[in-house]
Coordinates of C-alpha atoms and ligand atoms in Angstrom, one line a residue:
M1 CA -43.1 6.3 -94.2
K2 CA -42.4 8.0 -91.4
S3 CA -41.3 11.7 -91.9
L4 CA -38.0 13.6 -92.3
R5 CA -39.0 15.7 -89.1
S6 CA -40.5 13.0 -86.7
I7 CA -37.4 11.4 -87.5
G8 CA -35.2 14.0 -86.6
G9 CA -37.7 14.6 -83.5
Q10 CA -37.0 11.5 -82.4
L11 CA -33.5 11.8 -82.8
L12 CA -33.3 14.5 -80.3
L13 CA -35.0 12.7 -78.0
S14 CA -33.4 10.0 -77.5
A15 CA -30.9 12.5 -77.8
A16 CA -32.5 14.6 -74.7
L17 CA -33.2 11.7 -73.2
L18 CA -29.4 10.1 -73.1
V19 CA -27.9 13.0 -71.4
A20 CA -30.8 12.6 -68.7
A21 CA -30.0 9.0 -68.5
I22 CA -26.3 10.2 -68.0
Q23 CA -27.1 13.2 -65.9
G24 CA -29.2 11.2 -63.7
A25 CA -26.5 7.9 -64.0
Q26 CA -24.0 11.1 -62.4
A27 CA -26.1 12.5 -60.2
D28 CA -27.0 8.7 -58.6
I29 CA -23.8 7.6 -57.9
V30 CA -22.7 10.4 -56.4
S31 CA -24.9 12.7 -54.7
A32 CA -26.0 13.4 -51.1
Y33 CA -29.0 15.1 -51.7
G34 CA -31.9 13.4 -51.5
K35 CA -29.7 10.3 -49.4
Y36 CA -28.4 12.3 -47.1
V37 CA -29.2 15.3 -47.2
D38 CA -33.0 16.4 -47.1
D39 CA -34.5 19.2 -48.8
K40 CA -34.5 21.5 -46.2
G41 CA -30.2 21.4 -45.6
N42 CA -30.6 18.6 -42.3
I43 CA -27.1 16.8 -43.3
A44 CA -27.3 13.4 -41.4
L45 CA -24.6 11.5 -40.6
P46 CA -24.4 8.0 -42.4
E47 CA -23.7 4.6 -40.4
N48 CA -22.1 3.0 -42.4
F49 CA -18.9 4.7 -44.2
L50 CA -16.6 3.4 -42.4
L51 CA -16.7 0.1 -44.0
E52 CA -18.2 1.6 -47.7
W53 CA -16.5 4.7 -48.7
V54 CA -12.7 5.6 -49.0
H55 CA -10.1 6.2 -46.7
M56 CA -8.6 9.2 -48.6
G57 CA -6.4 10.2 -45.5
S58 CA -4.7 11.0 -41.9
W59 CA -3.7 13.8 -40.2
A60 CA -1.8 13.2 -36.9
V61 CA -2.0 16.6 -34.8
L62 CA 1.0 16.5 -32.7
E63 CA 1.3 18.3 -28.8
G64 CA 5.0 18.7 -28.5
E65 CA 6.2 15.2 -28.8
K66 CA 2.6 13.1 -29.0
A67 CA 0.1 13.1 -32.0
S68 CA -3.0 14.0 -29.5
G69 CA -5.4 13.5 -32.6
L70 CA -5.8 11.5 -35.6
H71 CA -7.9 12.2 -38.5
N72 CA -9.2 10.5 -40.7
V73 CA -11.3 11.1 -43.4
Y74 CA -13.6 9.2 -45.8
A75 CA -15.2 10.2 -49.0
P76 CA -17.4 7.8 -51.4
R77 CA -15.3 5.7 -54.1
D78 CA -17.8 7.5 -56.9
V79 CA -16.2 11.2 -55.9
V80 CA -13.1 9.9 -55.3
E81 CA -12.8 9.0 -59.1
Y82 CA -14.8 11.8 -60.4
Y83 CA -12.0 14.4 -58.7
Q84 CA -9.4 12.2 -60.3
K85 CA -10.7 12.2 -63.7
N86 CA -12.0 16.0 -63.2
H87 CA -9.7 17.2 -60.5
E88 CA -12.9 19.2 -59.1
F89 CA -15.9 18.4 -56.6
P90 CA -19.4 17.2 -58.3
D91 CA -22.1 18.2 -57.1
G92 CA -23.6 16.3 -54.2
A93 CA -19.9 14.7 -53.0
M94 CA -20.0 14.2 -49.5
M95 CA -16.8 14.1 -47.5
I96 CA -16.5 13.1 -43.4
K97 CA -13.6 13.9 -41.5
E98 CA -13.1 11.5 -38.3
V99 CA -11.7 13.2 -35.1
R100 CA -10.4 10.6 -32.7
G101 CA -8.3 10.7 -30.3
A102 CA -4.8 9.4 -30.1
R103 CA -3.0 7.1 -28.8
G104 CA 1.2 5.7 -28.4
S105 CA 3.9 3.6 -27.4
T106 CA 7.1 2.4 -28.3
H107 CA 6.4 -0.2 -31.1
T108 CA 8.5 -2.1 -33.5
T109 CA 8.4 1.0 -35.5
G110 CA 9.2 2.9 -33.2
E111 CA 7.0 5.5 -31.4
A112 CA 3.7 4.2 -32.8
F113 CA 0.4 5.6 -32.0
W114 CA -3.2 4.3 -32.8
A115 CA -6.9 5.8 -32.9
Q116 CA -8.8 5.9 -30.5
D117 CA -12.6 6.9 -29.6
V118 CA -14.5 9.4 -32.0
A119 CA -14.8 12.6 -30.4
V120 CA -16.3 14.0 -34.0
W121 CA -16.8 13.9 -37.3
F122 CA -17.1 17.1 -39.6
I123 CA -19.2 16.9 -42.6
M124 CA -18.9 18.9 -46.2
V125 CA -21.3 18.7 -48.6
K126 CA -20.7 20.1 -52.7
D127 CA -23.5 21.9 -53.5
T128 CA -23.5 23.6 -57.1
Q129 CA -26.8 25.4 -57.1
N130 CA -27.2 27.0 -54.0
R131 CA -29.9 24.7 -53.0
F132 CA -30.5 26.7 -49.6
P133 CA -29.4 30.4 -49.2
D134 CA -31.7 31.0 -46.1
N135 CA -29.6 27.9 -44.3
A136 CA -26.9 29.5 -42.3
L137 CA -24.9 26.1 -42.1
W138 CA -24.7 26.3 -46.0
G139 CA -22.7 28.9 -48.1
E140 CA -19.3 28.8 -50.1
G141 CA -20.4 25.7 -52.6
W142 CA -21.2 23.4 -49.6
G143 CA -22.9 22.1 -46.6
W144 CA -21.2 21.9 -43.6
A145 CA -22.3 20.1 -40.6
M146 CA -20.6 18.5 -37.0
Y147 CA -21.3 15.8 -35.0
E148 CA -20.3 15.0 -31.4
G149 CA -18.9 11.1 -30.9
K150 CA -21.5 10.8 -28.1
D151 CA -24.3 11.3 -30.1
R152 CA -24.4 10.3 -34.1
T153 CA -27.9 11.2 -33.9
K154 CA -28.0 15.2 -33.1
Q155 CA -26.3 18.0 -35.4
V156 CA -24.5 21.0 -33.5
A157 CA -22.9 23.3 -36.1
S158 CA -24.6 26.3 -36.3
D159 CA -23.1 28.9 -38.3
Y160 CA -20.8 27.6 -41.1
K161 CA -19.3 31.2 -41.2
S162 CA -18.3 31.0 -37.6
D163 CA -17.8 27.9 -36.4
C164 CA -15.9 26.1 -39.8
L165 CA -14.9 28.4 -42.5
G166 CA -12.3 30.9 -40.5
C167 CA -10.0 27.9 -40.3
H168 CA -10.8 26.8 -44.1
V169 CA -9.5 30.1 -45.5
P170 CA -6.2 28.3 -46.4
V171 CA -7.0 26.4 -48.8
Q172 CA -10.1 28.8 -50.5
D173 CA -8.7 27.9 -53.7
A174 CA -8.9 24.5 -53.3
D175 CA -12.6 24.6 -53.1
W176 CA -12.5 25.4 -49.2
T177 CA -10.6 21.7 -48.7
Y178 CA -7.4 20.3 -47.0
V179 CA -7.7 17.7 -51.0
Y180 CA -3.3 17.9 -51.0
G181 CA -3.3 15.8 -48.1
Y182 CA -5.5 12.9 -50.1
P183 CA -2.8 11.6 -52.6
V184 CA -6.0 9.2 -53.8
L185 CA -7.0 12.4 -55.5
G186 CA -4.7 12.6 -58.0
D187 CA -0.7 14.6 -58.0
E188 CA -2.8 17.7 -58.9
V189 CA -2.8 18.3 -55.1
S190 CA -0.4 18.3 -54.2
K191 CA -0.3 21.9 -56.0
F192 CA -2.0 23.2 -53.4
A193 CA -0.2 21.8 -50.1
P194 CA 1.8 24.8 -48.1
K195 CA 5.6 24.9 -48.8
A196 CA 6.1 22.9 -46.2
E197 CA 7.4 24.4 -42.9
V198 CA 10.3 21.9 -42.0
T199 CA 11.8 21.0 -45.3
P200 CA 15.4 18.5 -44.6
A201 CA 17.4 21.5 -44.3
K202 CA 15.2 23.2 -41.5
A203 CA 15.1 19.9 -39.8
E204 CA 18.8 19.8 -40.0
E205 CA 18.9 23.6 -38.5
K206 CA 16.1 22.2 -36.3
A207 CA 18.3 19.1 -34.8
M208 CA 20.9 21.6 -33.9
A209 CA 19.2 23.8 -32.3
D210 CA 17.7 20.9 -30.5
S211 CA 21.1 19.7 -29.6
G212 CA 21.8 23.3 -27.9
I213 CA 24.4 23.4 -31.3
D214 CA 24.0 26.9 -32.6
E215 CA 24.9 28.3 -36.0
A216 CA 27.9 30.3 -34.6
V217 CA 29.8 27.6 -33.6
L218 CA 29.8 25.3 -36.4
K219 CA 31.0 28.4 -39.0
Q220 CA 33.5 29.0 -36.3
G221 CA 34.2 24.9 -36.3
E222 CA 34.2 25.2 -40.0
K223 CA 37.2 28.1 -39.4
V224 CA 39.4 26.4 -37.3
F225 CA 38.6 23.4 -40.0
R226 CA 40.9 25.9 -42.6
R227 CA 44.2 24.4 -40.4
C228 CA 43.0 21.1 -40.8
K229 CA 42.6 21.3 -45.0
A230 CA 46.1 20.9 -46.3
C231 CA 46.6 17.5 -44.5
H232 CA 42.6 16.2 -44.7
S233 CA 40.0 16.3 -46.8
L234 CA 36.0 15.5 -45.8
E235 CA 35.4 13.9 -49.1
A236 CA 35.3 9.8 -48.8
G237 CA 38.3 7.8 -50.0
K238 CA 40.4 10.8 -51.0
H239 CA 43.9 11.2 -48.2
R240 CA 46.2 14.0 -48.9
T241 CA 49.4 14.0 -46.4
G242 CA 46.3 12.9 -43.1
P243 CA 43.8 10.7 -44.5
S244 CA 40.1 11.9 -44.7
L245 CA 38.1 12.7 -42.3
A246 CA 34.9 12.0 -43.7
G247 CA 32.6 9.7 -41.3
L248 CA 35.3 10.1 -38.6
F249 CA 32.5 9.5 -35.4
G250 CA 31.7 6.1 -33.9
R251 CA 35.2 5.0 -36.3
K252 CA 38.5 3.4 -35.3
A253 CA 41.2 5.6 -35.4
G254 CA 43.6 3.7 -38.2
G255 CA 39.9 2.6 -39.8
A256 CA 39.8 4.6 -43.2
E257 CA 40.4 2.1 -46.0
G258 CA 43.3 2.8 -48.7
Y259 CA 45.1 5.3 -46.2
K260 CA 48.3 4.1 -45.3
Y261 CA 48.9 4.8 -41.2
S262 CA 51.9 4.9 -39.0
Q263 CA 51.3 0.9 -37.0
A264 CA 51.6 3.5 -34.2
M265 CA 47.2 5.1 -35.2
L266 CA 47.0 1.2 -36.2
D267 CA 47.8 -0.3 -32.6
S268 CA 45.5 1.9 -30.7
D269 CA 42.3 1.3 -29.9
V270 CA 41.2 4.2 -30.0
V271 CA 37.8 4.7 -31.1
W272 CA 37.0 8.9 -32.4
N273 CA 33.8 10.4 -30.2
A274 CA 34.7 14.1 -28.9
E275 CA 36.4 12.7 -25.7
T276 CA 38.8 11.1 -27.8
L277 CA 39.4 14.0 -30.4
D278 CA 39.6 16.7 -28.4
A279 CA 42.6 14.3 -26.0
H280 CA 44.0 13.8 -29.2
L281 CA 44.1 17.5 -30.8
L282 CA 44.7 18.4 -27.3
D283 CA 48.3 17.3 -27.0
V284 CA 48.2 15.5 -30.7
P285 CA 52.1 13.9 -30.3
N286 CA 51.0 12.2 -27.5
F287 CA 47.7 11.1 -26.9
I288 CA 48.6 8.2 -29.3
P289 CA 52.1 8.1 -28.8
G290 CA 54.1 7.8 -32.5
N291 CA 51.7 8.7 -34.8
K292 CA 52.8 10.7 -38.1
M293 CA 50.1 13.9 -37.1
G294 CA 52.4 14.3 -34.1
K295 CA 55.3 14.7 -35.9
V296 CA 54.0 16.8 -38.9
F297 CA 51.0 18.8 -36.2
P298 CA 52.6 19.0 -33.2
A299 CA 51.2 22.0 -32.0
G300 CA 47.2 20.6 -32.7
V301 CA 44.4 23.4 -31.8
K302 CA 45.2 25.0 -28.1
K303 CA 42.4 26.6 -27.6
A304 CA 39.9 24.6 -26.1
E305 CA 36.5 26.6 -27.5
D306 CA 38.1 26.1 -30.7
R307 CA 38.6 22.3 -30.2
K308 CA 34.6 21.8 -29.6
A309 CA 33.8 24.1 -32.5
V310 CA 36.1 22.1 -34.9
I311 CA 34.3 19.0 -33.4
E312 CA 31.1 19.7 -33.8
F313 CA 31.5 20.4 -37.2
L314 CA 33.5 17.7 -37.6
K315 CA 30.1 16.0 -36.4
T316 CA 27.9 16.9 -39.5
Q317 CA 30.8 15.7 -41.7
Ligands
HEC1 C1 -9.5 24.7 -37.0 C2 -9.6 25.0 -37.6 C3 -11.4 24.0 -38.0 C4 -12.4 24.4 -37.9 C5 -12.9 25.1 -36.6 C6 -12.9 23.6 -38.7 N1 -12.6 23.0 -39.5 FE1 -12.7 20.9 -41.0 N2 -10.5 20.9 -41.5 C7 -9.5 21.9 -40.8 C8 -8.2 21.3 -41.0 C9 -6.7 22.0 -41.0 C10 -8.5 20.9 -42.2 C11 -7.0 19.3 -42.3 C12 -6.3 18.9 -41.3 C13 -6.4 18.2 -40.1 O1 -7.8 17.6 -40.5 O2 -5.8 18.5 -39.6 C14 -9.7 20.2 -42.1 C15 -11.0 19.0 -42.8 C16 -11.8 19.1 -43.1 C17 -12.3 18.3 -43.5 C18 -12.1 16.9 -44.5 C19 -12.1 17.1 -45.9 C20 -10.8 18.6 -46.2 O3 -11.0 19.9 -46.4 O4 -10.4 18.1 -46.1 C21 -14.1 18.5 -43.1 C22 -14.9 17.5 -44.4 C23 -14.3 19.7 -42.4 N3 -12.7 20.2 -42.2 C24 -15.0 19.8 -42.8 C25 -15.8 20.9 -41.0 C26 -16.2 21.7 -41.1 C27 -17.8 20.7 -41.2 C28 -16.5 21.8 -39.6 C29 -17.6 23.5 -39.0 C30 -18.4 22.6 -38.2 C31 -14.9 22.8 -39.8 N4 -14.8 21.3 -41.1 C32 -13.6 22.9 -39.1 C33 -9.8 23.1 -39.8 C34 -10.8 22.9 -39.3
HEC2 C1 50.4 18.8 -41.5 C2 49.0 17.9 -42.2 C3 47.8 17.3 -40.1 C4 47.3 18.5 -40.2 C5 48.0 19.9 -40.0 C6 46.1 17.7 -39.4 N1 46.8 16.3 -39.3 FE1 45.1 15.3 -38.7 N2 46.4 13.5 -38.7 C7 47.7 14.0 -40.0 C8 48.2 12.8 -40.4 C9 49.7 12.6 -41.2 C10 47.5 11.7 -39.9 C11 48.2 9.9 -40.1 C12 48.1 9.9 -38.3 C13 48.8 8.5 -38.4 O1 48.4 6.9 -39.7 O2 49.8 8.3 -37.6 C14 46.3 12.0 -39.0 C15 45.3 11.8 -38.2 C16 44.0 12.7 -37.7 C17 43.4 12.0 -37.0 C18 43.4 10.2 -37.2 C19 42.4 10.0 -38.6 C20 41.5 8.5 -38.9 O3 41.5 7.9 -39.9 O4 41.8 7.4 -37.9 C21 42.4 12.7 -36.9 C22 41.2 12.6 -35.8 C23 42.7 13.7 -37.6 N3 44.6 14.0 -38.0 C24 42.5 15.5 -37.4 C25 43.0 16.9 -37.5 C26 42.1 17.5 -36.8 C27 41.0 17.8 -36.4 C28 42.9 18.9 -38.2 C29 42.5 20.1 -37.7 C30 43.0 20.6 -36.6 C31 44.3 17.9 -38.5 N4 43.9 17.0 -38.1 C32 45.4 18.9 -39.0 C33 47.6 15.1 -40.8 C34 47.3 16.2 -40.2

């Protein structure tokens, strides 16, 4: 008969074995050590990661309006799954950023860019144990390496502090990684994203700046529009003495639904754009002879710059 003590001992032993097995399994699954990292801390470039790993995401780098580079980032599937569960990278996790040139042309989707040859591979390997304190390519919890497209066998970075770290400072809080670019890692990563510089509002501003329309002109236009407000709303379908001016540009004169136009306006073949609107406001009674606005607002807008301003303003509505 076994003593209680030895049963207890066996239980402890099997519990210890179990923990070791789990740890071992986890280490095996995700670790780059022994496989891609040798005992001196040299990091090799894996041969088949394009086929075997998960493509976590891509960055398009623009030069002017064109993409000059496409950066594709890969990690082993287990690393991705571990991050999804634990919101951090496990020891031994490896990531590769493949930097390719880009070429573009007009496609059925628009201006589309596709990848060219590899320029550089950047590699990071997670190290929670400070394994290589004397190796200049290890620090801040990571091993850092770089290969150039022309030679898959020659690691070319010499010191992570000068070669890598400076550019990764903005994501220090995300364990030095640009994880918000990889939605496959889970919703959590978006909390690290910078405040987008191109918010919809800003994009509109930018579009205006690009088309040469400035804020001041629009402000002026809004002011001029006060003269129109008594008779025109900017809400679709809401008519006053005059029809709603929502969606005016590109519309045929007399085209707003639910408004009772004069026959003169219905019969005209004017389409509203900057030119026709300018002519209408300059000479309301005669541009479309017999229209109702010519009777109630014959003065129109006399100053050319006021007309331009109100036209620009209406374009944005
Ligand atoms: C010029 C700035 C710059 C330098 C230098 C730089 N990186 Fe990065 N790195 C980035 C940026 C920005 C990203 C993500 C966006 C992108 O690729 O445009 C990134 C992404 C990465 C990624 C993909 C994982 C992640 O963090 O999102 C790896 C791996 C990487 N860098 C490794 C390195 C290594 C290793 C070095 C040094 C040998 C290095 N980088 C040097 C700016 C830099
Ligand atoms: C006192 C009332 C009144 C004022 C003020 C007025 N309008 Fe009008 N407007 C009308 C009426 C009425 C019509 C309909 C004309 C018709 O059916 O013949 C009209 C029609 C129009 C149309 C044609 C719309 C369409 O659907 O085809 C435009 C464009 C227009 N107005 C612009 C303006 C602008 C811009 C201003 C201010 C600078 C302005 N109006 C001020 C009464 C007014």
